[in-house]
Amino acid sequence: MESIDYNGRMQANLARVFGERDTGQRLAAIRELYAEDAVLYEPDAAATGHIAINEAVTALLSSLPPNFVFTAIGPAVDHHGVGRLRWQSGPPNGPVAVTGTDVAHFEGGKIQTLHVFIDAAVA
């Protein structure tokens, strides 16, 4: 069985893909971290392939305030080709606006599918 640095790859995905507002740098990270035919599953949409995933993340980031950052809540947990990373987002030193979990299936050391779960807002 191949040895995958799940935590390193999932942390890199959070920082270099979802935390990167420069589309060119983000696309380079997607090409490094994702399989060519990877699928990003968001709650209301899916994107297949590097270009579509880059466009989906561009749309997501454009809907958030420009100072929002994504931060991991602890290390990724993994087994049998699947990794899970909990995260939060909001202003760098401000209140947490949203939390969620990324669940990635890896093949050949790259992300084949990424399911993004958004936690329900707590009133």
Short mmCIF file of N, CA, C and O in Angstrom, two decimals, residues 16-99:
data_model
loop_
_atom_site.label_atom_id
_atom_site.label_comp_id
_atom_site.label_asym_id
_atom_site.label_seq_id
_atom_site.Cartn_x
_atom_site.Cartn_y
_atom_site.Cartn_z
N ARG A 16 -3.10 26.22 -0.27
CA ARG A 16 -2.64 26.58 -1.61
C ARG A 16 -3.75 26.57 -2.66
O ARG A 16 -3.56 27.13 -3.74
N VAL A 17 -4.87 25.92 -2.35
CA VAL A 17 -6.00 25.93 -3.29
C VAL A 17 -7.09 26.86 -2.74
O VAL A 17 -7.39 27.89 -3.33
N PHE A 18 -7.65 26.52 -1.59
CA PHE A 18 -8.76 27.32 -1.07
C PHE A 18 -8.31 28.63 -0.42
O PHE A 18 -9.10 29.54 -0.27
N GLY A 19 -7.03 28.73 -0.09
CA GLY A 19 -6.51 29.96 0.50
C GLY A 19 -5.78 30.86 -0.49
O GLY A 19 -5.29 31.91 -0.10
N GLU A 20 -5.73 30.45 -1.75
CA GLU A 20 -4.97 31.20 -2.76
C GLU A 20 -5.91 31.97 -3.67
O GLU A 20 -6.73 31.39 -4.36
N ARG A 21 -5.78 33.30 -3.67
CA ARG A 21 -6.66 34.12 -4.51
C ARG A 21 -6.09 34.37 -5.90
O ARG A 21 -6.80 34.80 -6.78
N ASP A 22 -4.81 34.09 -6.11
CA ASP A 22 -4.21 34.22 -7.44
C ASP A 22 -4.53 32.95 -8.24
O ASP A 22 -4.10 31.86 -7.88
N THR A 23 -5.30 33.11 -9.33
CA THR A 23 -5.79 31.94 -10.07
C THR A 23 -4.66 31.12 -10.68
O THR A 23 -4.75 29.90 -10.74
N GLY A 24 -3.59 31.77 -11.15
CA GLY A 24 -2.47 31.04 -11.74
C GLY A 24 -1.74 30.19 -10.72
O GLY A 24 -1.43 29.01 -10.99
N GLN A 25 -1.46 30.77 -9.56
CA GLN A 25 -0.79 30.00 -8.50
C GLN A 25 -1.69 28.87 -8.01
O GLN A 25 -1.22 27.77 -7.72
N ARG A 26 -3.00 29.15 -7.91
CA ARG A 26 -3.94 28.12 -7.47
C ARG A 26 -3.99 26.97 -8.46
O ARG A 26 -3.98 25.80 -8.08
N LEU A 27 -4.04 27.27 -9.75
CA LEU A 27 -4.09 26.22 -10.77
C LEU A 27 -2.83 25.35 -10.70
O LEU A 27 -2.91 24.12 -10.83
N ALA A 28 -1.67 25.96 -10.48
CA ALA A 28 -0.43 25.18 -10.33
C ALA A 28 -0.54 24.23 -9.15
O ALA A 28 -0.12 23.06 -9.24
N ALA A 29 -1.10 24.69 -8.04
CA ALA A 29 -1.28 23.83 -6.86
C ALA A 29 -2.27 22.71 -7.15
O ALA A 29 -2.07 21.57 -6.75
N ILE A 30 -3.37 23.03 -7.85
CA ILE A 30 -4.36 22.01 -8.20
C ILE A 30 -3.71 20.94 -9.07
O ILE A 30 -3.91 19.73 -8.84
N ARG A 31 -2.90 21.34 -10.03
CA ARG A 31 -2.22 20.36 -10.90
C ARG A 31 -1.28 19.46 -10.10
O ARG A 31 -1.10 18.30 -10.44
N GLU A 32 -0.70 20.00 -9.05
CA GLU A 32 0.22 19.22 -8.22
C GLU A 32 -0.53 18.27 -7.28
O GLU A 32 -0.10 17.14 -7.05
N LEU A 33 -1.66 18.73 -6.73
CA LEU A 33 -2.34 17.99 -5.67
C LEU A 33 -3.47 17.08 -6.16
O LEU A 33 -3.80 16.10 -5.50
N TYR A 34 -4.09 17.41 -7.30
CA TYR A 34 -5.27 16.69 -7.77
C TYR A 34 -4.96 15.83 -8.99
O TYR A 34 -4.18 16.23 -9.85
N ALA A 35 -5.63 14.68 -9.09
CA ALA A 35 -5.58 13.87 -10.31
C ALA A 35 -6.19 14.68 -11.45
O ALA A 35 -7.00 15.59 -11.22
N GLU A 36 -5.80 14.37 -12.67
CA GLU A 36 -6.27 15.13 -13.83
C GLU A 36 -7.79 15.15 -13.97
O GLU A 36 -8.38 16.15 -14.34
N ASP A 37 -8.43 14.01 -13.65
CA ASP A 37 -9.89 13.91 -13.77
C ASP A 37 -10.58 13.99 -12.41
O ASP A 37 -11.68 13.47 -12.22
N ALA A 38 -9.93 14.67 -11.45
CA ALA A 38 -10.48 14.80 -10.10
C ALA A 38 -11.83 15.51 -10.12
O ALA A 38 -12.13 16.29 -11.02
N VAL A 39 -12.63 15.22 -9.09
CA VAL A 39 -13.93 15.86 -8.95
C VAL A 39 -14.02 16.53 -7.58
O VAL A 39 -13.72 15.92 -6.56
N LEU A 40 -14.42 17.80 -7.60
CA LEU A 40 -14.69 18.57 -6.39
C LEU A 40 -16.19 18.59 -6.20
O LEU A 40 -16.92 19.05 -7.07
N TYR A 41 -16.64 18.06 -5.07
CA TYR A 41 -18.07 18.06 -4.75
C TYR A 41 -18.32 19.07 -3.65
O TYR A 41 -17.85 18.92 -2.52
N GLU A 42 -19.05 20.13 -3.99
CA GLU A 42 -19.49 21.12 -3.01
C GLU A 42 -20.95 20.82 -2.71
O GLU A 42 -21.60 20.10 -3.46
N PRO A 43 -21.52 21.39 -1.63
CA PRO A 43 -22.90 21.07 -1.29
C PRO A 43 -23.90 21.28 -2.45
O PRO A 43 -24.83 20.49 -2.58
N ASP A 44 -23.68 22.29 -3.28
CA ASP A 44 -24.66 22.59 -4.33
C ASP A 44 -24.12 22.44 -5.74
O ASP A 44 -24.78 22.82 -6.70
N ALA A 45 -22.90 21.90 -5.90
CA ALA A 45 -22.31 21.83 -7.24
C ALA A 45 -21.19 20.80 -7.26
O ALA A 45 -20.73 20.35 -6.22
N ALA A 46 -20.77 20.46 -8.47
CA ALA A 46 -19.61 19.58 -8.66
C ALA A 46 -18.79 20.14 -9.81
O ALA A 46 -19.33 20.73 -10.74
N ALA A 47 -17.48 19.94 -9.74
CA ALA A 47 -16.57 20.41 -10.79
C ALA A 47 -15.59 19.29 -11.08
O ALA A 47 -15.01 18.71 -10.16
N THR A 48 -15.39 18.99 -12.37
CA THR A 48 -14.49 17.91 -12.78
C THR A 48 -13.33 18.47 -13.58
O THR A 48 -13.54 19.23 -14.53
N GLY A 49 -12.10 18.10 -13.18
CA GLY A 49 -10.90 18.52 -13.88
C GLY A 49 -10.29 19.77 -13.28
O GLY A 49 -10.95 20.53 -12.56
N HIS A 50 -9.02 19.98 -13.58
CA HIS A 50 -8.26 21.08 -12.99
C HIS A 50 -8.87 22.46 -13.27
O HIS A 50 -9.00 23.27 -12.35
N ILE A 51 -9.23 22.73 -14.50
CA ILE A 51 -9.76 24.06 -14.86
C ILE A 51 -11.08 24.32 -14.14
O ILE A 51 -11.29 25.40 -13.56
N ALA A 52 -11.98 23.34 -14.15
CA ALA A 52 -13.29 23.51 -13.52
C ALA A 52 -13.16 23.66 -12.00
O ALA A 52 -13.88 24.46 -11.38
N ILE A 53 -12.24 22.90 -11.40
CA ILE A 53 -12.02 23.04 -9.95
C ILE A 53 -11.49 24.43 -9.65
O ILE A 53 -11.95 25.10 -8.71
N ASN A 54 -10.56 24.93 -10.45
CA ASN A 54 -10.02 26.27 -10.26
C ASN A 54 -11.14 27.31 -10.36
O ASN A 54 -11.22 28.24 -9.54
N GLU A 55 -12.01 27.16 -11.36
CA GLU A 55 -13.13 28.10 -11.52
C GLU A 55 -14.09 28.03 -10.35
O GLU A 55 -14.59 29.07 -9.88
N ALA A 56 -14.35 26.83 -9.82
CA ALA A 56 -15.25 26.68 -8.67
C ALA A 56 -14.67 27.38 -7.44
O ALA A 56 -15.40 28.05 -6.70
N VAL A 57 -13.36 27.24 -7.24
CA VAL A 57 -12.73 27.88 -6.08
C VAL A 57 -12.70 29.40 -6.28
O VAL A 57 -12.92 30.16 -5.33
N THR A 58 -12.48 29.86 -7.51
CA THR A 58 -12.54 31.30 -7.79
C THR A 58 -13.92 31.84 -7.42
O THR A 58 -14.03 32.89 -6.77
N ALA A 59 -14.97 31.14 -7.81
CA ALA A 59 -16.34 31.58 -7.49
C ALA A 59 -16.56 31.60 -5.98
O ALA A 59 -17.15 32.55 -5.45
N LEU A 60 -16.09 30.57 -5.29
CA LEU A 60 -16.25 30.52 -3.83
C LEU A 60 -15.54 31.70 -3.18
O LEU A 60 -16.13 32.42 -2.37
N LEU A 61 -14.28 31.91 -3.53
CA LEU A 61 -13.51 32.99 -2.91
C LEU A 61 -14.08 34.36 -3.23
O LEU A 61 -14.04 35.26 -2.39
N SER A 62 -14.64 34.53 -4.43
CA SER A 62 -15.22 35.83 -4.78
C SER A 62 -16.50 36.10 -3.99
O SER A 62 -16.92 37.25 -3.88
N SER A 63 -17.10 35.05 -3.41
CA SER A 63 -18.31 35.24 -2.62
C SER A 63 -18.00 35.54 -1.15
O SER A 63 -18.89 35.84 -0.37
N LEU A 64 -16.72 35.44 -0.78
CA LEU A 64 -16.31 35.67 0.61
C LEU A 64 -15.62 37.03 0.72
O LEU A 64 -15.03 37.51 -0.25
N PRO A 65 -15.66 37.63 1.91
CA PRO A 65 -14.90 38.87 2.10
C PRO A 65 -13.42 38.62 1.80
O PRO A 65 -12.90 37.54 2.07
N PRO A 66 -12.72 39.63 1.24
CA PRO A 66 -11.33 39.43 0.80
C PRO A 66 -10.36 39.08 1.93
O PRO A 66 -9.30 38.53 1.67
N ASN A 67 -10.73 39.35 3.17
CA ASN A 67 -9.80 39.06 4.27
C ASN A 67 -10.06 37.69 4.90
O ASN A 67 -9.35 37.30 5.83
N PHE A 68 -11.05 36.95 4.42
CA PHE A 68 -11.33 35.64 5.00
C PHE A 68 -10.19 34.67 4.71
O PHE A 68 -9.64 34.64 3.61
N VAL A 69 -9.83 33.87 5.71
CA VAL A 69 -8.82 32.84 5.56
C VAL A 69 -9.39 31.50 6.02
O VAL A 69 -10.31 31.46 6.84
N PHE A 70 -8.85 30.43 5.47
CA PHE A 70 -9.21 29.07 5.89
C PHE A 70 -8.10 28.54 6.78
O PHE A 70 -6.92 28.65 6.45
N THR A 71 -8.48 27.97 7.92
CA THR A 71 -7.53 27.45 8.89
C THR A 71 -7.95 26.04 9.28
O THR A 71 -9.14 25.81 9.58
N ALA A 72 -6.99 25.13 9.31
CA ALA A 72 -7.29 23.75 9.72
C ALA A 72 -7.57 23.73 11.22
O ALA A 72 -6.99 24.48 12.00
N ILE A 73 -8.48 22.83 11.60
CA ILE A 73 -8.75 22.56 13.02
C ILE A 73 -8.09 21.22 13.30
O ILE A 73 -8.69 20.16 13.16
N GLY A 74 -6.82 21.27 13.64
CA GLY A 74 -6.07 20.04 13.90
C GLY A 74 -5.58 19.38 12.62
O GLY A 74 -5.81 19.87 11.52
N PRO A 75 -4.89 18.26 12.77
CA PRO A 75 -4.35 17.54 11.61
C PRO A 75 -5.42 16.72 10.91
O PRO A 75 -6.49 16.43 11.49
N ALA A 76 -5.12 16.32 9.68
CA ALA A 76 -6.01 15.42 8.95
C ALA A 76 -5.99 14.04 9.60
O ALA A 76 -4.98 13.61 10.15
N VAL A 77 -7.11 13.35 9.51
CA VAL A 77 -7.24 11.97 9.97
C VAL A 77 -7.43 11.13 8.71
O VAL A 77 -8.15 11.54 7.79
N ASP A 78 -6.80 9.95 8.67
CA ASP A 78 -6.85 9.19 7.43
C ASP A 78 -6.81 7.69 7.66
O ASP A 78 -6.36 7.23 8.70
N HIS A 79 -7.31 6.95 6.68
CA HIS A 79 -7.09 5.52 6.55
C HIS A 79 -7.63 5.03 5.23
O HIS A 79 -8.56 5.60 4.66
N HIS A 80 -7.00 4.00 4.68
CA HIS A 80 -7.45 3.31 3.47
C HIS A 80 -7.73 4.23 2.29
O HIS A 80 -8.74 4.10 1.61
N GLY A 81 -6.84 5.19 2.06
CA GLY A 81 -6.97 6.05 0.89
C GLY A 81 -7.91 7.22 1.04
O GLY A 81 -8.18 7.93 0.07
N VAL A 82 -8.42 7.45 2.25
CA VAL A 82 -9.34 8.57 2.48
C VAL A 82 -8.81 9.42 3.64
O VAL A 82 -8.38 8.88 4.66
N GLY A 83 -8.84 10.74 3.45
CA GLY A 83 -8.43 11.66 4.49
C GLY A 83 -9.55 12.64 4.81
O GLY A 83 -10.37 12.96 3.95
N ARG A 84 -9.57 13.08 6.07
CA ARG A 84 -10.58 14.06 6.51
C ARG A 84 -9.88 15.19 7.24
O ARG A 84 -9.01 14.94 8.09
N LEU A 85 -10.24 16.41 6.88
CA LEU A 85 -9.65 17.59 7.53
C LEU A 85 -10.77 18.55 7.91
O LEU A 85 -11.55 18.98 7.06
N ARG A 86 -10.83 18.87 9.20
CA ARG A 86 -11.80 19.88 9.68
C ARG A 86 -11.16 21.25 9.53
O ARG A 86 -9.96 21.41 9.72
N TRP A 87 -11.98 22.26 9.19
CA TRP A 87 -11.46 23.61 8.97
C TRP A 87 -12.47 24.65 9.43
O TRP A 87 -13.62 24.36 9.70
N GLN A 88 -11.97 25.88 9.51
CA GLN A 88 -12.82 27.03 9.82
C GLN A 88 -12.40 28.18 8.94
O GLN A 88 -11.29 28.19 8.41
N SER A 89 -13.32 29.14 8.77
CA SER A 89 -13.00 30.31 7.96
C SER A 89 -13.61 31.55 8.59
O SER A 89 -14.66 31.49 9.24
N GLY A 90 -12.93 32.65 8.36
CA GLY A 90 -13.37 33.95 8.86
C GLY A 90 -12.20 34.91 8.77
O GLY A 90 -11.15 34.58 8.21
N PRO A 91 -12.36 36.12 9.31
CA PRO A 91 -11.26 37.08 9.31
C PRO A 91 -10.08 36.52 10.11
O PRO A 91 -10.29 35.73 11.04
N PRO A 92 -8.84 36.91 9.78
CA PRO A 92 -7.65 36.34 10.44
C PRO A 92 -7.71 36.35 11.97
O PRO A 92 -7.37 35.36 12.59
N ASN A 93 -8.14 37.43 12.57
CA ASN A 93 -8.20 37.49 14.03
C ASN A 93 -9.62 37.70 14.53
O ASN A 93 -9.82 38.07 15.67
N GLY A 94 -10.58 37.45 13.66
CA GLY A 94 -11.96 37.72 14.00
C GLY A 94 -12.72 36.46 14.35
O GLY A 94 -12.14 35.39 14.49
N PRO A 95 -14.03 36.59 14.47
CA PRO A 95 -14.85 35.43 14.80
C PRO A 95 -14.89 34.44 13.63
O PRO A 95 -14.77 34.82 12.47
N VAL A 96 -15.06 33.18 13.97
CA VAL A 96 -15.20 32.14 12.95
C VAL A 96 -16.57 32.31 12.31
O VAL A 96 -17.59 32.38 12.99
N ALA A 97 -16.59 32.40 10.98
CA ALA A 97 -17.85 32.61 10.25
C ALA A 97 -18.46 31.29 9.78
O ALA A 97 -19.68 31.18 9.69
N VAL A 98 -17.61 30.32 9.49
CA VAL A 98 -18.11 29.04 8.98
C VAL A 98 -17.09 27.95 9.31
O VAL A 98 -15.89 28.21 9.39
N THR A 99 -17.61 26.74 9.56
CA THR A 99 -16.75 25.58 9.77
C THR A 99 -17.20 24.48 8.82
O THR A 99 -18.34 24.49 8.33
#
